[in-house]
């Protein structure tokens, strides 16, 4: 897998076999790749690996997650607008250029996918402030219809957004993981402690309970809400 990670951007391509004409990296795919690599790092660490593979795997996972963060930081103006308007035109792009990490523009793709937003490795207070903004971005997931993890919206695939249990559950899990967490650890101060609105968490919990066991108004329960319930998406809460 590591051979497909770009040496400069740190991203993994959506279609490795078609890089010549499809140089796109999807945020969700890259989070999955980083999850697998991080799991391997932990496995090598557990068996006492001393060949350097554990360190390399860890750094590859970190590099991938930071690449996503930097790609979204380039869209800081969109994030600020989304906090006000919460519409399709101002949401964060969920596809990045594989080589440069810049957002892939285009009107034909459904970028509003709340479940894509995760937790990242932070090096500076500027990045910490941006992650706090990402938390604000997530807090209103309970009232933001999106295209969901299947990128299709309603079951009829008619380009109609709707509330998804997987998106709200992902937002709820992220808020629980990050609330009160100091991103800089013991080296941080009060400015690097993440804040999550308790009322927003309660509303997300309430709407999630209302939606389950369905995935959305048009979809019955599938694998997506089960992933959230199982806690798989909280793997990265311990990174860093």
CSV table of C-alpha atoms in Angstrom, one decimal:
chain,number,residue,atom,x,y,z
A,1,UNK,CA,0.0,0.0,0.0
A,2,UNK,CA,2.8,2.4,0.9
A,3,UNK,CA,4.0,2.4,-2.7
A,4,UNK,CA,0.9,4.3,-3.7
A,5,UNK,CA,1.4,7.1,-1.2
A,6,UNK,CA,2.6,10.2,-2.9
A,7,UNK,CA,6.1,11.2,-1.7
A,8,UNK,CA,5.2,14.9,-1.5
A,9,UNK,CA,1.5,15.3,-0.8
A,10,UNK,CA,1.3,12.2,1.4
A,11,UNK,CA,-2.1,11.2,-0.2
A,12,UNK,CA,-3.3,7.9,-1.7
A,13,UNK,CA,-5.0,7.9,-5.1
A,14,UNK,CA,-8.6,7.0,-5.6
A,15,UNK,CA,-7.6,4.8,-8.6
A,16,UNK,CA,-3.9,3.8,-8.6
A,17,UNK,CA,-4.3,2.1,-12.0
A,18,UNK,CA,-5.6,5.2,-13.7
A,19,UNK,CA,-3.3,8.0,-12.4
A,20,UNK,CA,-2.7,9.3,-15.9
A,21,UNK,CA,-6.2,10.6,-16.2
A,22,UNK,CA,-7.7,10.4,-12.7
A,23,UNK,CA,-5.3,12.2,-10.3
A,24,UNK,CA,-7.8,12.4,-7.5
A,25,UNK,CA,-7.5,11.5,-3.8
A,26,UNK,CA,-10.7,11.1,-1.8
A,27,UNK,CA,-10.7,12.1,1.9
A,28,UNK,CA,-12.6,9.1,3.1
A,29,UNK,CA,-10.4,6.7,1.2
A,30,UNK,CA,-7.3,8.3,2.6
A,31,UNK,CA,-8.7,8.0,6.2
A,32,UNK,CA,-9.3,4.3,5.6
A,33,UNK,CA,-5.7,3.9,4.3
A,34,UNK,CA,-4.3,5.8,7.2
A,35,UNK,CA,-6.4,3.6,9.6
A,36,UNK,CA,-5.0,0.4,8.1
A,37,UNK,CA,-1.4,1.7,8.2
A,38,UNK,CA,-1.8,2.9,11.8
A,39,UNK,CA,-3.2,-0.5,12.8
A,40,UNK,CA,-0.1,-2.1,11.2
A,41,UNK,CA,2.1,0.3,13.2
A,42,UNK,CA,0.4,-0.7,16.4
A,43,UNK,CA,0.8,-4.4,15.5
A,44,UNK,CA,4.6,-4.0,14.8
A,45,UNK,CA,4.9,-2.0,18.0
A,46,UNK,CA,3.2,-4.7,20.0
A,47,UNK,CA,5.6,-7.4,18.9
A,48,UNK,CA,8.6,-5.3,19.7
A,49,UNK,CA,9.7,-4.6,16.1
A,50,UNK,CA,13.2,-3.1,16.0
A,51,UNK,CA,13.7,-2.9,12.2
A,52,UNK,CA,12.2,0.6,11.9
A,53,UNK,CA,9.0,-0.6,10.1
A,54,UNK,CA,6.8,0.5,13.0
A,55,UNK,CA,8.2,4.0,12.9
A,56,UNK,CA,7.8,4.2,9.1
A,57,UNK,CA,4.2,3.1,9.3
A,58,UNK,CA,3.4,5.6,12.0
A,59,UNK,CA,4.9,8.4,10.0
A,60,UNK,CA,3.1,7.4,6.8
A,61,UNK,CA,-0.2,7.5,8.7
A,62,UNK,CA,0.6,10.8,10.2
A,63,UNK,CA,1.7,12.2,6.8
A,64,UNK,CA,-1.6,11.1,5.2
A,65,UNK,CA,-3.8,12.6,7.9
A,66,UNK,CA,-1.9,15.9,7.9
A,67,UNK,CA,-2.2,16.0,4.1
A,68,UNK,CA,-6.0,16.0,4.5
A,69,UNK,CA,-5.8,18.7,7.2
A,70,UNK,CA,-3.6,20.9,5.0
A,71,UNK,CA,-6.0,20.3,2.1
A,72,UNK,CA,-8.9,21.6,4.2
A,73,UNK,CA,-6.9,24.5,5.6
A,74,UNK,CA,-6.6,25.7,2.0
A,75,UNK,CA,-10.4,26.0,2.2
A,76,UNK,CA,-10.6,28.0,5.4
A,77,UNK,CA,-12.7,30.7,3.6
A,78,UNK,CA,-15.3,28.0,2.6
A,79,UNK,CA,-15.4,26.7,6.1
A,80,UNK,CA,-16.2,30.1,7.5
A,81,UNK,CA,-19.0,30.6,5.0
A,82,UNK,CA,-20.4,27.1,5.7
A,83,UNK,CA,-20.7,27.9,9.4
A,84,UNK,CA,-23.1,30.7,8.3
A,85,UNK,CA,-24.9,29.4,5.3
A,86,UNK,CA,-24.6,25.5,5.6
A,87,UNK,CA,-25.3,24.8,2.0
A,88,UNK,CA,-23.9,22.7,-0.8
A,89,UNK,CA,-22.0,25.7,-2.4
A,90,UNK,CA,-19.8,26.4,0.7
A,91,UNK,CA,-19.1,22.9,2.1
A,92,UNK,CA,-15.6,21.6,2.3
A,93,UNK,CA,-14.4,19.7,-0.8
A,94,UNK,CA,-14.0,16.0,0.0
A,95,UNK,CA,-11.7,15.3,-3.0
A,96,UNK,CA,-8.1,16.6,-3.3
A,97,UNK,CA,-5.5,16.5,-6.0
A,98,UNK,CA,-3.3,13.5,-5.5
A,99,UNK,CA,-0.1,15.3,-6.3
A,100,UNK,CA,-0.6,18.7,-4.8
A,101,UNK,CA,-3.3,18.2,-2.1
A,102,UNK,CA,-5.3,21.2,-3.4
A,103,UNK,CA,-9.1,20.9,-3.5
A,104,UNK,CA,-10.5,19.4,-6.7
A,105,UNK,CA,-13.1,21.9,-8.1
A,106,UNK,CA,-16.1,20.9,-10.1
A,107,UNK,CA,-19.8,21.1,-9.9
A,108,UNK,CA,-20.6,17.5,-10.8
A,109,UNK,CA,-19.4,15.9,-7.6
A,110,UNK,CA,-21.4,15.7,-4.3
A,111,UNK,CA,-18.9,17.2,-1.8
A,112,UNK,CA,-21.2,17.6,1.2
A,113,UNK,CA,-20.3,14.5,3.2
A,114,UNK,CA,-20.2,15.3,7.0
A,115,UNK,CA,-18.8,11.9,7.9
A,116,UNK,CA,-15.5,12.7,6.1
A,117,UNK,CA,-14.4,15.2,8.8
A,118,UNK,CA,-12.0,13.5,11.3
A,119,UNK,CA,-9.3,14.2,13.8
A,120,UNK,CA,-5.7,15.1,12.8
A,121,UNK,CA,-2.2,15.5,13.9
A,122,UNK,CA,-1.5,19.1,15.0
A,123,UNK,CA,1.8,20.9,15.0
A,124,UNK,CA,1.0,24.6,15.4
A,125,UNK,CA,-1.6,26.7,17.2
A,126,UNK,CA,-2.8,27.9,13.8
A,127,UNK,CA,-3.7,24.3,13.0
A,128,UNK,CA,-5.2,23.8,16.4
A,129,UNK,CA,-7.5,26.8,15.7
A,130,UNK,CA,-8.5,25.3,12.4
A,131,UNK,CA,-9.4,22.0,14.0
A,132,UNK,CA,-11.6,24.0,16.5
A,133,UNK,CA,-13.3,25.4,13.4
A,134,UNK,CA,-13.8,21.9,12.1
A,135,UNK,CA,-15.5,21.0,15.3
A,136,UNK,CA,-17.9,24.0,14.8
A,137,UNK,CA,-18.4,22.7,11.3
A,138,UNK,CA,-19.5,19.3,12.7
A,139,UNK,CA,-21.6,20.4,15.5
A,140,UNK,CA,-24.7,21.1,13.3
A,141,UNK,CA,-24.6,17.8,11.5
A,142,UNK,CA,-27.9,16.9,13.1
A,143,UNK,CA,-29.7,19.5,10.9
A,144,UNK,CA,-27.6,19.4,7.7
A,145,UNK,CA,-28.8,16.9,5.1
A,146,UNK,CA,-25.9,15.6,3.1
A,147,UNK,CA,-25.0,12.9,0.5
A,148,UNK,CA,-23.8,10.5,3.1
A,149,UNK,CA,-20.9,8.0,2.9
A,150,UNK,CA,-22.3,6.5,-0.3
A,151,UNK,CA,-22.1,9.9,-2.0
A,152,UNK,CA,-25.6,9.6,-3.5
A,153,UNK,CA,-28.1,11.3,-1.3
A,154,UNK,CA,-31.5,9.7,-1.2
A,155,UNK,CA,-32.1,6.0,-2.2
A,156,UNK,CA,-33.6,7.0,-5.5
A,157,UNK,CA,-30.3,8.7,-6.4
A,158,UNK,CA,-32.1,11.9,-7.6
A,159,UNK,CA,-29.4,14.3,-6.2
A,160,UNK,CA,-31.5,15.0,-3.1
A,161,UNK,CA,-29.7,15.3,0.3
A,162,UNK,CA,-31.1,13.9,3.5
A,163,UNK,CA,-30.1,13.4,7.1
A,164,UNK,CA,-27.9,10.2,7.5
A,165,UNK,CA,-27.4,8.3,10.7
A,166,UNK,CA,-23.8,7.5,9.7
A,167,UNK,CA,-23.0,11.2,9.3
A,168,UNK,CA,-24.6,12.3,12.5
A,169,UNK,CA,-23.1,9.3,14.4
A,170,UNK,CA,-19.7,10.1,13.1
A,171,UNK,CA,-20.1,13.8,14.2
A,172,UNK,CA,-21.3,12.7,17.6
A,173,UNK,CA,-18.3,10.3,18.0
A,174,UNK,CA,-15.9,13.0,17.0
A,175,UNK,CA,-17.4,15.5,19.4
A,176,UNK,CA,-17.2,13.0,22.3
A,177,UNK,CA,-13.6,12.2,21.4
A,178,UNK,CA,-12.3,15.7,21.2
A,179,UNK,CA,-14.2,17.6,23.9
A,180,UNK,CA,-11.8,18.8,26.5
A,181,UNK,CA,-8.9,17.3,24.7
A,182,UNK,CA,-5.6,19.2,24.7
A,183,UNK,CA,-4.2,18.7,21.2
A,184,UNK,CA,-0.6,19.5,22.4
A,185,UNK,CA,-0.9,17.1,25.3
A,186,UNK,CA,1.2,18.0,28.3
A,187,UNK,CA,3.0,20.7,26.3
A,188,UNK,CA,-0.2,22.7,25.6
A,189,UNK,CA,-2.0,25.4,27.4
A,190,UNK,CA,-5.7,26.5,27.6
A,191,UNK,CA,-5.6,27.8,24.0
A,192,UNK,CA,-5.0,24.3,22.6
A,193,UNK,CA,-7.9,22.6,24.5
A,194,UNK,CA,-10.7,21.7,22.1
A,195,UNK,CA,-14.2,22.8,22.9
A,196,UNK,CA,-17.4,21.1,21.8
A,197,UNK,CA,-20.9,22.5,22.5
A,198,UNK,CA,-22.7,20.2,24.9
A,199,UNK,CA,-26.1,21.3,23.5
A,200,UNK,CA,-25.0,20.4,19.9
A,201,UNK,CA,-23.9,17.0,21.2
A,202,UNK,CA,-27.2,16.4,22.8
A,203,UNK,CA,-29.1,17.4,19.6
A,204,UNK,CA,-26.9,15.1,17.5
A,205,UNK,CA,-27.6,12.3,20.0
A,206,UNK,CA,-31.3,12.9,20.0
A,207,UNK,CA,-31.6,13.0,16.2
A,208,UNK,CA,-29.4,9.9,15.8
A,209,UNK,CA,-31.7,8.0,18.2
A,210,UNK,CA,-34.7,9.1,16.2
A,211,UNK,CA,-33.2,8.0,12.9
A,212,UNK,CA,-31.9,4.6,14.0
A,213,UNK,CA,-32.3,1.8,13.0
A,214,UNK,CA,-32.7,3.4,9.6
A,215,UNK,CA,-29.8,5.1,7.8
A,216,UNK,CA,-32.0,7.8,6.5
A,217,UNK,CA,-35.6,8.6,5.6
A,218,UNK,CA,-35.2,6.6,2.3
A,219,UNK,CA,-32.7,4.0,3.4
A,220,UNK,CA,-33.0,1.1,5.8
A,221,UNK,CA,-30.1,0.3,8.1
A,222,UNK,CA,-27.0,-0.9,6.3
A,223,UNK,CA,-23.4,-1.2,7.3
A,224,UNK,CA,-22.8,2.5,7.5
A,225,UNK,CA,-24.6,3.2,10.9
A,226,UNK,CA,-23.2,0.0,12.3
A,227,UNK,CA,-19.6,1.3,11.6
A,228,UNK,CA,-20.4,4.3,13.8
A,229,UNK,CA,-22.1,2.2,16.5
A,230,UNK,CA,-19.1,-0.1,16.6
A,231,UNK,CA,-16.7,2.8,17.2
A,232,UNK,CA,-14.4,2.1,14.2
A,233,UNK,CA,-14.2,5.7,13.4
A,234,UNK,CA,-12.7,6.6,16.7
A,235,UNK,CA,-9.4,4.8,16.0
A,236,UNK,CA,-7.6,8.1,15.4
A,237,UNK,CA,-8.7,9.7,18.7
A,238,UNK,CA,-5.4,8.3,20.2
A,239,UNK,CA,-3.0,9.4,17.5
A,240,UNK,CA,-0.4,11.9,18.7
